[in-house]
Amino acid sequence: MKEKIIRLAHGAGGRMMADLIRDTFAPPLDNEYLRQMADSTILPFDICNLKFAISTDSFVVRPLFFPGGDIGSLAVHGTVNDVAMSGARPLWLTAGFILEEGLEMDVLERVVRSMARAAREAGVLVVAGDTKVVERGHGDGVYINTAGMGVVMEGVDVGPDQARPGDVVLLSGTVGDHGIAVLSQREGLAFETELVSDSAPLNGLVEDLLAAAPHTHCLRDATRGGLAAALNELAETSRVGIEIEETAVPVRPAVAAACEMLGFDPLTVANEGKLVAFVPPEEADAALTALRAHPLGQEAARIGVVTDEHAGMVLACTPIGGRRIVDMPLGELLPRIC
Amino acid sequence: MKEKIIRLAHGAGGRMMADLIRDTFAPPLDNEYLRQMADSTILPFDICNLKFAISTDSFVVRPLFFPGGDIGSLAVHGTVNDVAMSGARPLWLTAGFILEEGLEMDVLERVVRSMARAAREAGVLVVAGDTKVVERGHGDGVYINTAGMGVVMEGVDVGPDQARPGDVVLLSGTVGDHGIAVLSQREGLAFETELVSDSAPLNGLVEDLLAAAPHTHCLRDATRGGLAAALNELAETSRVGIEIEETAVPVRPAVAAACEMLGFDPLTVANEGKLVAFVPPEEADAALTALRAHPLGQEAARIGVVTDEHAGMVLACTPIGGRRIVDMPLGELLPRIC
């Protein structure tokens, strides 16, 4: 049944957001590019025989500062990563700020400096900006939109519809760090081990991966909705099945403990510095070696395979030898996580 | 004195916003492109000997629907116009939505349909999107960010630093319509004549203008801060003086009456479908003819000249024969106008 009002779950990266996009945004705005439904859109540009990748993301994370990052660095990493997932080198970012009246100037300055540092580290330039201010009580301190643009690397052809049966599913590291770090900060939860967001720019990792495995079929960063949403989207768009070994998915003990306490499945918790890559089997070893050689991929793992059975579904082999369906999260898990 | 907190005026397109950009955003993010401080940033792209123009704008207008437009059409027109002001053909838009929990789905659908219609009319494609949802009471129904990208037309070289003494200052039509239309809707003011926003895509008008006057030096759309802010920014950036004839600036009688009643100077009230062009004198007649031949420029007028005196200042000859300084508005006039 179609919803009559917007709910928090409509923004949470799961099934309800997919429905909103399909029912409300896509029909009027439809065009061949928007239809790609990828992390960033690939735009062939025949004037110079290049392909551009363009992406946009708004950031409404709460709180603004969390262990391992803040809304400024996150706004750079999120969009850089979306552009990189098209096999593109990100070049330029735009930054649109919606500020709340009464925001402390010190806070804004910290956010902007963090954003600048993250852009330098990722090798991108912020080339255009905009500022709006809304009355006290509207907004929430700072919202940031970044749009990003890059050029698809030569010879690369990755896309969410490119997965093929036999592809090896690689994951670049531990899952759930970002979501649990933000949540623990927001709710004032204290854990024995400090939980730190994995927020990081993945463009360097993607370049190394594609150099080692140039026939990589799919790349996706596992953000809102976590690994579960990323895999389900790829299974649906490519009309293939995916089978993963649940025990092969790396999860930090502190994150696993927090998830158990809170009743979360780590596969559905957001990441901001992790990607999945679907690689043809003959390039899988080289791809895994390349990922592990990069500082952001040291804990990379082979977690599963693409199958020609149960198209559109993700199955996990459980530690006790059974199989379970890894569903697309509905969406209400963690609002305001990015 | 530097402000310690963000005020509404920091987003209003006047002096305080300029200070915020100069003091807080520009230093950490500085690079040669961002330094252009234009409506959109021109990015030379040596791979194919093209120049791109890129812009971003967030829209927080209140109310969402107003006579002559709504936040959806405005989000297209605002960014299309910023890209066009670099002498570029806008091609692609991204759209980032921040929705408030509880927003009626009907309202969102109307906004998206309006956005789609505006994009079709302007000849641009929305190629990427994003949706976030914030809790009830945060946000304000719908905020939209659009980023836009286009290609600078061959042989065109316009920029805010290109004004030269002797240039003729042309204005494409009446001023103040958008600001007064939104304000009257928001405050429930009833005027005898309905006031309608001038929100419109100016890319077609710019193409016609540049075909007739290819050596045009400056283009700027007079949005937040109105004509006064646009002229002051160009005078400052080009280090020239500007003298306008106040009686030559077209103002609809209903807008003039509303401004008088409310104590506003029409030169400082926002427009969303009006541009100023600085054109060398030998091309001024052709430029004015081209503007007037276009449906969106029928009331275009020659309103003044660029001088080599009083650099950085805008002077107006008043109806009674005096001269007054047209100041950069400070900023508090009309929040949430776009």
XYZ file of C-alpha atoms in Angstrom:
676
model
C 0.000 0.000 0.000
C 1.263 3.403 -0.880
C 2.107 5.622 2.076
C 0.253 8.929 2.435
C 2.995 10.719 4.346
C 6.770 10.672 4.493
C 8.244 8.539 7.280
C 11.791 8.402 8.599
C 12.194 5.025 6.921
C 11.787 6.698 3.512
C 15.296 8.075 3.955
C 16.985 5.064 5.462
C 18.289 3.292 2.394
C 16.008 0.265 2.522
C 12.856 -1.016 0.889
C 10.731 2.040 1.677
C 13.262 4.380 0.089
C 13.424 2.194 -3.002
C 9.605 2.358 -3.215
C 9.622 6.152 -2.854
C 12.159 6.476 -5.647
C 10.254 4.072 -7.885
C 6.792 5.562 -7.270
C 7.384 9.268 -6.688
C 10.729 10.436 -8.048
C 11.444 8.248 -11.034
C 8.243 8.510 -13.123
C 8.143 12.303 -13.645
C 11.918 12.773 -13.813
C 12.599 9.681 -15.912
C 15.415 9.677 -18.468
C 17.896 7.083 -19.680
C 20.625 8.295 -17.317
C 18.589 8.570 -14.127
C 17.324 5.058 -14.874
C 20.778 3.633 -14.107
C 19.953 3.813 -10.372
C 23.640 3.533 -9.515
C 25.704 5.220 -6.771
C 26.577 7.794 -9.389
C 25.237 8.246 -12.885
C 27.469 7.583 -15.866
C 27.053 10.177 -18.619
C 28.668 9.465 -21.979
C 29.960 12.746 -23.344
C 30.495 12.389 -27.047
C 32.164 15.769 -27.550
C 35.350 14.263 -26.184
C 34.650 10.566 -26.029
C 34.670 10.510 -22.240
C 32.242 9.247 -19.655
C 31.467 11.409 -16.663
C 30.176 10.119 -13.361
C 27.920 12.460 -11.385
C 26.431 11.979 -7.948
C 24.673 13.944 -5.213
C 24.147 13.281 -1.530
C 22.739 15.322 1.327
C 24.126 14.793 4.813
C 21.943 15.201 7.901
C 23.941 13.101 10.368
C 23.240 13.612 14.063
C 25.376 14.415 16.042
C 27.545 16.612 13.810
C 30.736 15.214 15.354
C 31.276 11.533 16.093
C 34.265 9.260 16.714
C 36.219 9.031 13.483
C 34.618 11.930 11.638
C 32.047 14.671 11.393
C 29.459 15.934 8.927
C 32.159 17.823 6.966
C 34.458 14.871 6.296
C 31.445 12.597 5.781
C 30.028 14.933 3.110
C 33.282 14.624 1.180
C 33.759 10.873 1.653
C 30.166 9.983 0.838
C 30.136 11.699 -2.525
C 33.730 10.860 -3.461
C 32.855 7.215 -2.825
C 29.663 7.329 -4.881
C 31.606 8.726 -7.836
C 34.387 6.169 -7.354
C 31.843 3.317 -7.427
C 31.281 4.080 -11.122
C 34.947 3.355 -11.759
C 35.584 7.079 -12.031
C 38.277 9.377 -10.688
C 36.447 12.055 -8.664
C 37.613 15.564 -9.575
C 35.193 18.213 -8.389
C 32.715 18.676 -5.563
C 30.063 21.300 -4.946
C 28.958 22.078 -1.383
C 25.551 23.435 -0.373
C 25.085 24.351 3.307
C 21.742 24.764 5.067
C 22.545 26.386 8.412
C 20.270 26.883 11.391
C 20.021 30.366 12.829
C 21.974 30.422 16.088
C 24.584 27.851 15.021
C 27.882 28.695 16.685
C 30.407 30.055 14.228
C 33.093 27.890 15.859
C 31.139 24.772 15.007
C 30.729 25.827 11.384
C 34.430 26.602 11.140
C 35.371 23.159 12.458
C 33.057 21.528 9.929
C 34.437 23.533 7.016
C 38.041 22.845 8.011
C 37.293 19.139 8.280
C 35.665 19.217 4.874
C 38.713 20.951 3.387
C 41.075 18.394 4.927
C 38.992 15.486 3.642
C 38.903 17.000 0.144
C 42.685 17.412 0.116
C 43.183 13.834 1.280
C 40.829 12.531 -1.395
C 42.462 14.673 -4.089
C 39.299 16.546 -5.057
C 38.536 20.272 -5.241
C 35.444 21.964 -3.838
C 34.656 24.212 -6.800
C 31.295 25.803 -5.957
C 29.258 26.479 -2.846
C 26.025 27.897 -1.508
C 24.722 28.912 1.900
C 21.156 29.176 3.128
C 20.046 29.960 6.664
C 16.753 28.757 8.144
C 15.091 29.977 11.338
C 16.034 28.568 14.730
C 14.182 25.294 15.265
C 14.154 24.414 11.570
C 17.099 22.531 10.141
C 19.429 21.040 12.728
C 22.655 22.982 13.020
C 24.159 22.058 9.663
C 22.923 20.073 6.692
C 25.350 19.692 3.800
C 24.722 18.621 0.230
C 27.651 17.645 -1.927
C 27.463 16.847 -5.612
C 30.478 15.220 -7.199
C 31.826 14.749 -10.628
C 34.543 12.582 -12.050
C 35.759 10.907 -15.211
C 35.314 7.162 -15.695
C 38.694 5.470 -16.030
C 39.557 4.222 -19.473
C 38.523 0.667 -20.254
C 36.485 0.355 -17.064
C 32.890 -0.804 -17.325
C 31.325 -1.336 -13.924
C 27.639 -1.023 -13.208
C 24.966 -2.411 -10.907
C 23.566 -4.506 -13.793
C 26.907 -6.114 -14.692
C 27.079 -8.949 -12.128
C 27.520 -12.396 -13.699
C 27.068 -15.880 -12.210
C 30.478 -17.069 -11.058
C 31.641 -13.617 -9.961
C 33.456 -13.615 -6.655
C 32.073 -11.225 -4.044
C 34.799 -9.298 -2.213
C 34.290 -6.992 0.759
C 36.966 -4.410 1.606
C 36.815 -4.748 5.414
C 34.731 -4.845 8.588
C 31.058 -3.873 8.526
C 28.908 -1.809 10.862
C 31.586 0.523 12.261
C 30.037 3.790 11.088
C 26.481 3.121 12.160
C 27.410 1.866 15.611
C 29.917 4.703 16.174
C 27.316 7.380 15.340
C 24.598 5.653 17.317
C 26.777 5.222 20.403
C 27.715 8.905 20.304
C 24.111 9.990 19.782
C 22.607 7.838 22.492
C 25.497 8.237 24.915
C 26.136 4.500 24.968
C 29.466 3.552 26.512
C 31.219 0.449 25.292
C 34.464 -0.951 26.632
C 36.221 -0.473 23.337
C 35.826 2.851 21.563
C 33.863 2.436 18.360
C 35.152 4.557 15.503
C 33.479 5.328 12.179
C 35.196 3.918 9.107
C 34.445 7.103 7.116
C 37.159 7.322 4.432
C 37.638 8.145 0.752
C 37.644 4.967 -1.319
C 38.810 6.394 -4.653
C 42.429 5.301 -4.119
C 41.343 1.804 -3.171
C 39.160 1.605 -6.298
C 42.047 2.675 -8.526
C 44.288 -0.049 -7.096
C 41.529 -2.631 -7.373
C 40.741 -1.802 -11.002
C 44.421 -1.837 -11.941
C 44.637 -5.401 -10.575
C 41.197 -6.557 -11.738
C 40.248 -4.468 -14.782
C 37.227 -6.660 -15.567
C 35.525 -5.983 -12.238
C 31.775 -6.039 -12.880
C 30.232 -4.212 -9.919
C 31.352 -1.829 -7.222
C 29.128 -0.537 -4.458
C 29.832 1.141 -1.142
C 27.732 -0.326 1.645
C 26.288 2.836 3.227
C 22.679 3.291 4.439
C 21.104 -0.141 4.740
C 24.550 -1.689 5.111
C 25.963 -4.681 3.271
C 22.474 -6.217 3.084
C 21.071 -3.302 1.059
C 24.127 -3.120 -1.227
C 23.966 -6.833 -2.079
C 20.198 -6.841 -2.552
C 20.357 -3.866 -4.918
C 23.019 -5.551 -7.028
C 21.150 -8.883 -7.041
C 17.961 -7.143 -8.176
C 19.504 -4.878 -10.796
C 21.650 -7.642 -12.314
C 18.917 -10.307 -11.878
C 21.297 -12.767 -10.272
C 21.466 -14.598 -6.967
C 24.126 -13.958 -4.352
C 25.325 -16.423 -1.724
C 27.555 -15.291 1.083
C 29.256 -17.079 3.973
C 28.095 -15.202 7.039
C 31.240 -16.133 8.981
C 33.440 -14.702 6.216
C 32.089 -11.161 6.752
C 34.528 -9.354 9.047
C 32.902 -7.650 12.058
C 34.863 -6.031 14.886
C 34.148 -7.727 18.222
C 32.986 -4.435 19.747
C 30.574 -3.860 16.852
C 29.321 -7.433 17.069
C 28.760 -7.017 20.819
C 26.948 -3.698 20.353
C 24.761 -5.192 17.619
C 23.878 -8.142 19.789
C 22.973 -5.857 22.685
C 20.866 -3.583 20.480
C 19.294 -6.327 18.411
C 20.820 -5.239 15.107
C 22.082 -7.413 12.296
C 25.592 -6.079 11.469
C 24.852 -6.728 7.788
C 22.239 -3.943 7.850
C 24.301 -1.322 9.716
C 25.776 1.592 7.727
C 29.387 1.882 6.633
C 31.125 4.907 5.121
C 34.413 3.402 4.027
C 33.641 -0.091 2.779
C 32.895 -1.425 -0.668
C 31.824 -4.664 -2.246
C 33.338 -5.669 -5.565
C 32.044 -8.389 -7.897
C 35.028 -9.738 -9.803
C 35.288 -12.522 -12.400
C 36.892 -15.580 -10.778
C 40.105 -15.391 -12.815
C 40.829 -11.913 -11.388
C 39.619 -12.539 -7.843
C 42.987 -13.395 -6.280
C 44.670 -10.372 -7.819
C 41.785 -8.177 -6.693
C 41.937 -9.428 -3.110
C 45.703 -8.957 -2.995
C 45.328 -5.389 -4.280
C 42.642 -4.580 -1.717
C 44.690 -5.977 1.165
C 47.779 -4.052 0.075
C 45.908 -0.742 0.541
C 45.602 0.807 4.025
C 41.804 0.930 3.665
C 41.494 -2.701 2.557
C 43.751 -4.611 4.971
C 40.860 -6.699 6.254
C 39.361 -7.367 2.825
C 37.754 -10.767 2.453
C 36.179 -13.056 -0.095
C 32.639 -13.377 1.245
C 30.639 -15.151 -1.435
C 29.719 -15.807 -5.045
C 27.160 -14.764 -7.635
C 24.856 -17.584 -8.769
C 22.332 -18.141 -11.526
C 19.826 -19.473 -8.991
C 17.245 -17.528 -6.935
C 17.696 -14.353 -9.025
C 17.212 -11.149 -7.039
C 17.856 -12.859 -3.706
C 20.743 -12.804 -1.273
C 21.306 -15.945 0.799
C 23.700 -16.354 3.714
C 25.165 -19.641 4.892
C 24.954 -19.419 8.667
C 27.610 -20.605 11.127
C 25.454 -23.595 12.063
C 25.236 -24.780 8.476
C 21.808 -23.452 7.498
C 20.888 -20.861 4.914
C 18.883 -17.707 5.525
C 17.563 -14.993 3.268
C 19.345 -11.667 3.749
C 16.457 -9.264 3.181
C 16.610 -5.714 2.025
C 16.162 -3.809 5.311
C 12.801 -2.081 5.456
C 14.476 1.098 6.514
C 13.609 2.188 10.034
C 16.814 0.927 11.639
C 18.930 4.040 12.092
C 17.718 7.446 10.932
C 20.129 10.376 10.455
C 23.180 8.137 10.145
C 24.691 10.074 7.218
C 33.344 42.544 14.237
C 33.076 38.879 13.532
C 29.764 37.286 14.487
C 29.834 34.443 17.013
C 26.666 32.755 15.772
C 24.872 32.308 12.457
C 22.048 34.773 11.832
C 19.326 34.706 9.195
C 21.109 37.538 7.396
C 24.075 35.229 6.731
C 21.936 33.498 4.123
C 20.270 36.503 2.553
C 22.657 37.351 -0.246
C 23.977 40.617 1.173
C 27.002 41.939 3.006
C 26.824 39.454 5.877
C 26.774 36.490 3.515
C 29.746 37.906 1.640
C 31.598 38.223 4.972
C 30.754 34.642 5.940
C 32.048 33.356 2.625
C 35.203 35.439 2.868
C 35.983 34.615 6.508
C 34.698 31.088 7.049
C 34.255 29.186 3.782
C 36.898 30.552 1.450
C 40.126 30.263 3.492
C 40.108 26.512 4.204
C 38.524 25.497 0.901
C 40.511 27.912 -1.259
C 41.524 26.958 -4.787
C 41.848 28.830 -8.059
C 38.372 27.808 -9.236
C 36.420 28.546 -6.066
C 38.117 31.950 -6.041
C 36.090 32.993 -9.110
C 33.142 33.772 -6.809
C 30.775 33.715 -9.770
C 27.199 32.405 -10.121
C 28.766 29.228 -11.390
C 32.404 28.201 -11.534
C 34.145 27.863 -14.870
C 36.385 24.811 -15.045
C 38.755 24.521 -17.999
C 38.961 20.879 -18.980
C 42.068 20.310 -21.033
C 41.291 16.700 -21.952
C 38.885 18.009 -24.565
C 39.559 21.730 -24.702
C 36.193 22.615 -23.183
C 35.180 24.760 -20.264
C 32.551 23.439 -17.871
C 30.380 25.597 -15.674
C 29.295 24.099 -12.350
C 26.988 25.531 -9.736
C 25.073 24.488 -6.627
C 22.139 26.020 -4.799
C 19.939 24.886 -1.931
C 16.307 25.971 -1.852
C 14.487 26.575 1.423
C 11.704 28.865 0.195
C 8.664 29.276 2.450
C 5.862 28.646 1.547
C 6.584 25.724 -0.812
C 3.991 26.961 -3.322
C 3.612 30.616 -4.310
C 2.041 32.518 -7.221
C 4.090 31.754 -10.306
C 6.020 28.782 -8.996
C 7.006 26.430 -6.201
C 10.154 25.027 -4.642
C 10.430 22.409 -7.418
C 10.409 24.777 -10.384
C 12.521 27.275 -8.443
C 15.194 24.631 -7.742
C 15.502 24.043 -11.483
C 15.384 27.696 -12.551
C 17.827 28.885 -9.887
C 20.580 26.481 -10.864
C 19.922 26.581 -14.611
C 20.266 30.359 -14.386
C 23.482 30.254 -12.378
C 25.045 27.968 -14.988
C 23.740 30.153 -17.836
C 25.329 33.240 -16.243
C 28.744 31.773 -17.078
C 27.779 31.809 -20.746
C 27.221 28.060 -20.585
C 24.524 25.751 -21.923
C 23.176 23.882 -18.875
C 22.974 20.123 -19.498
C 22.630 18.184 -16.279
C 21.158 18.722 -12.832
C 21.418 16.700 -9.645
C 18.650 16.895 -7.046
C 19.063 16.285 -3.312
C 15.895 16.273 -1.200
C 15.753 16.736 2.566
C 12.216 15.804 3.584
C 10.507 16.312 6.926
C 8.866 13.302 8.502
C 5.108 13.694 8.114
C 5.245 15.560 4.800
C 2.210 14.663 2.745
C 3.077 12.450 -0.189
C 0.748 14.524 -2.385
C 2.795 17.616 -1.699
C 6.042 15.863 -2.576
C 4.512 14.521 -5.778
C 3.393 18.006 -6.837
C 6.888 19.345 -6.184
C 8.587 16.575 -8.151
C 6.196 16.958 -11.085
C 6.803 20.694 -11.140
C 10.539 20.087 -11.069
C 10.268 17.671 -13.976
C 8.208 20.132 -16.016
C 10.681 22.950 -15.338
C 13.609 20.735 -16.352
C 11.881 19.794 -19.617
C 11.138 23.437 -20.387
C 14.732 24.426 -19.674
C 16.087 21.547 -21.750
C 18.087 19.961 -18.926
C 18.076 16.442 -17.500
C 17.958 15.546 -13.824
C 20.614 12.845 -13.843
C 21.141 11.969 -10.163
C 19.205 12.298 -6.931
C 19.255 11.656 -3.215
C 16.666 11.608 -0.439
C 17.114 12.136 3.276
C 14.365 12.325 5.877
C 14.689 14.261 9.139
C 12.429 14.024 12.184
C 9.200 15.988 12.411
C 9.976 19.521 13.551
C 13.374 19.580 11.872
C 13.632 20.695 8.283
C 10.509 22.357 6.925
C 8.564 20.092 4.601
C 11.001 20.030 1.705
C 14.451 21.462 1.146
C 15.993 20.847 -2.269
C 19.573 21.182 -3.404
C 20.324 21.226 -7.097
C 23.782 21.216 -8.608
C 24.080 22.008 -12.294
C 26.588 21.498 -14.988
C 26.939 22.915 -18.454
C 29.434 23.635 -21.194
C 30.580 27.210 -21.829
C 29.599 28.285 -25.344
C 32.455 28.595 -27.787
C 34.099 32.008 -27.970
C 32.211 33.295 -24.937
C 34.216 34.858 -22.122
C 31.955 36.367 -19.475
C 32.919 36.733 -15.845
C 32.253 38.947 -12.851
C 35.718 40.531 -13.246
C 35.259 41.401 -16.932
C 33.298 44.697 -16.677
C 35.005 47.600 -18.470
C 34.336 51.356 -18.234
C 31.969 52.294 -21.040
C 30.017 49.033 -20.857
C 26.284 49.515 -21.128
C 24.238 47.978 -18.298
C 21.145 46.143 -19.536
C 18.410 44.657 -17.371
C 16.119 41.976 -18.809
C 12.861 43.168 -17.206
C 11.001 44.262 -14.082
C 12.549 43.816 -10.642
C 11.132 42.674 -7.307
C 8.399 40.338 -8.597
C 9.658 37.130 -6.982
C 10.386 38.534 -3.538
C 7.085 40.371 -3.251
C 5.091 37.406 -4.591
C 6.602 35.002 -2.046
C 6.283 37.486 0.786
C 2.663 38.280 0.014
C 1.824 34.563 -0.032
C 3.720 33.910 3.180
C 2.284 36.796 5.143
C -1.196 36.549 3.662
C -1.014 40.067 2.279
C -3.711 40.846 -0.245
C -2.979 43.319 -3.001
C -5.435 44.517 -5.640
C -3.347 43.060 -8.436
C -2.053 39.524 -8.059
C 1.699 39.517 -7.708
C 3.379 36.657 -9.544
C 6.955 35.420 -9.245
C 9.122 35.862 -12.329
C 10.776 32.452 -11.762
C 11.914 31.270 -15.214
C 14.849 29.573 -16.951
C 17.118 32.191 -18.506
C 19.354 29.913 -20.590
C 17.428 30.567 -23.813
C 17.550 34.311 -23.253
C 21.312 34.119 -22.639
C 21.865 32.177 -25.873
C 19.987 34.804 -27.871
C 21.813 37.627 -26.112
C 25.264 36.132 -26.721
C 24.472 35.443 -30.366
C 23.661 39.145 -30.785
C 26.377 40.482 -28.477
C 29.200 37.939 -28.407
C 31.538 40.281 -26.544
C 29.248 40.608 -23.533
C 31.488 41.061 -20.480
C 29.290 40.178 -17.502
C 26.063 38.314 -16.859
C 24.420 37.990 -13.475
C 20.950 37.023 -12.375
C 19.618 39.338 -9.704
C 18.414 36.832 -7.080
C 18.886 37.175 -3.293
C 19.799 40.782 -2.531
C 18.145 41.873 -5.773
C 19.572 44.150 -8.445
C 21.484 46.081 -5.776
C 23.494 43.018 -4.705
C 24.143 41.898 -8.309
C 25.481 45.308 -9.344
C 27.568 45.748 -6.199
C 29.181 42.333 -6.635
C 30.108 43.105 -10.234
C 31.411 46.588 -9.331
C 33.580 45.113 -6.582
C 34.902 42.133 -8.510
C 35.676 44.157 -11.657
C 36.890 47.211 -9.647
C 34.753 49.606 -11.640
C 32.010 52.084 -10.843
C 28.418 51.653 -11.991
C 25.909 54.456 -12.541
C 22.269 53.674 -13.116
C 19.205 55.792 -13.854
C 16.745 54.821 -11.166
C 13.756 55.718 -13.357
C 15.036 53.417 -16.100
C 14.668 50.315 -13.894
C 11.306 48.729 -14.714
C 9.140 47.984 -11.667
C 5.540 46.763 -11.906
C 3.117 49.247 -10.287
C 1.829 46.558 -7.907
C 5.376 45.723 -6.814
C 6.244 49.388 -6.401
C 3.126 49.915 -4.290
C 3.866 46.858 -2.123
C 7.471 47.976 -1.635
C 6.346 51.451 -0.616
C 3.866 50.013 1.857
C 6.437 47.609 3.335
C 9.347 50.033 3.287
C 11.441 48.019 0.820
C 13.682 49.333 -1.932
C 12.668 47.359 -5.078
C 16.343 47.286 -6.076
C 17.062 44.975 -3.114
C 14.129 42.581 -3.588
C 14.832 39.115 -5.058
C 14.150 38.090 -8.647
C 14.302 34.593 -10.132
C 14.033 35.337 -13.823
C 15.961 38.549 -14.425
C 19.528 39.158 -15.464
C 21.856 42.094 -15.887
C 24.264 42.117 -18.812
C 27.280 44.403 -19.213
C 27.821 44.854 -22.931
C 30.399 46.927 -24.839
C 28.692 50.036 -26.288
C 29.018 48.928 -29.908
C 26.974 45.789 -29.196
C 24.449 47.356 -26.826
C 21.696 48.054 -29.364
C 21.894 44.550 -30.806
C 21.867 43.089 -27.296
C 18.801 45.072 -26.251
C 16.971 44.112 -29.429
C 17.775 40.433 -28.836
C 16.584 40.595 -25.229
C 13.318 42.307 -26.180
C 12.646 39.774 -28.926
C 12.609 36.949 -26.349
C 9.437 36.265 -24.316
C 11.416 36.603 -21.077
C 13.041 39.910 -22.064
C 10.184 41.959 -23.483
C 10.600 44.674 -20.875
C 14.397 44.764 -21.105
C 15.917 48.191 -20.594
C 19.188 50.039 -20.728
C 19.608 51.144 -17.129
C 23.117 52.564 -16.844
C 26.817 52.513 -17.644
C 30.090 51.294 -16.195
C 32.519 54.083 -15.246
C 36.153 54.367 -14.270
C 35.219 56.576 -11.308
C 34.263 55.493 -7.753
C 35.458 51.915 -8.288
C 33.475 49.323 -6.351
C 30.471 51.628 -5.923
C 27.026 51.705 -7.479
C 25.382 55.125 -7.842
C 21.802 55.823 -8.869
C 20.567 59.054 -10.431
C 17.299 59.690 -8.645
C 14.087 61.008 -10.265
C 14.618 64.409 -8.655
C 18.075 64.804 -10.167
C 20.281 63.776 -7.243
C 22.614 60.839 -6.881
C 22.513 58.208 -4.162
C 24.726 55.275 -3.312
C 23.039 51.917 -3.954
C 24.491 49.891 -1.083
C 24.969 46.194 -0.892
C 21.999 45.127 1.258
C 23.120 43.964 4.682
C 20.983 40.884 4.376
C 18.068 40.745 6.791
C 15.407 41.890 4.325
C 13.646 38.680 3.332
C 14.747 35.309 4.686
C 13.709 32.050 3.001
C 12.922 33.706 -0.331
C 14.587 31.003 -2.430
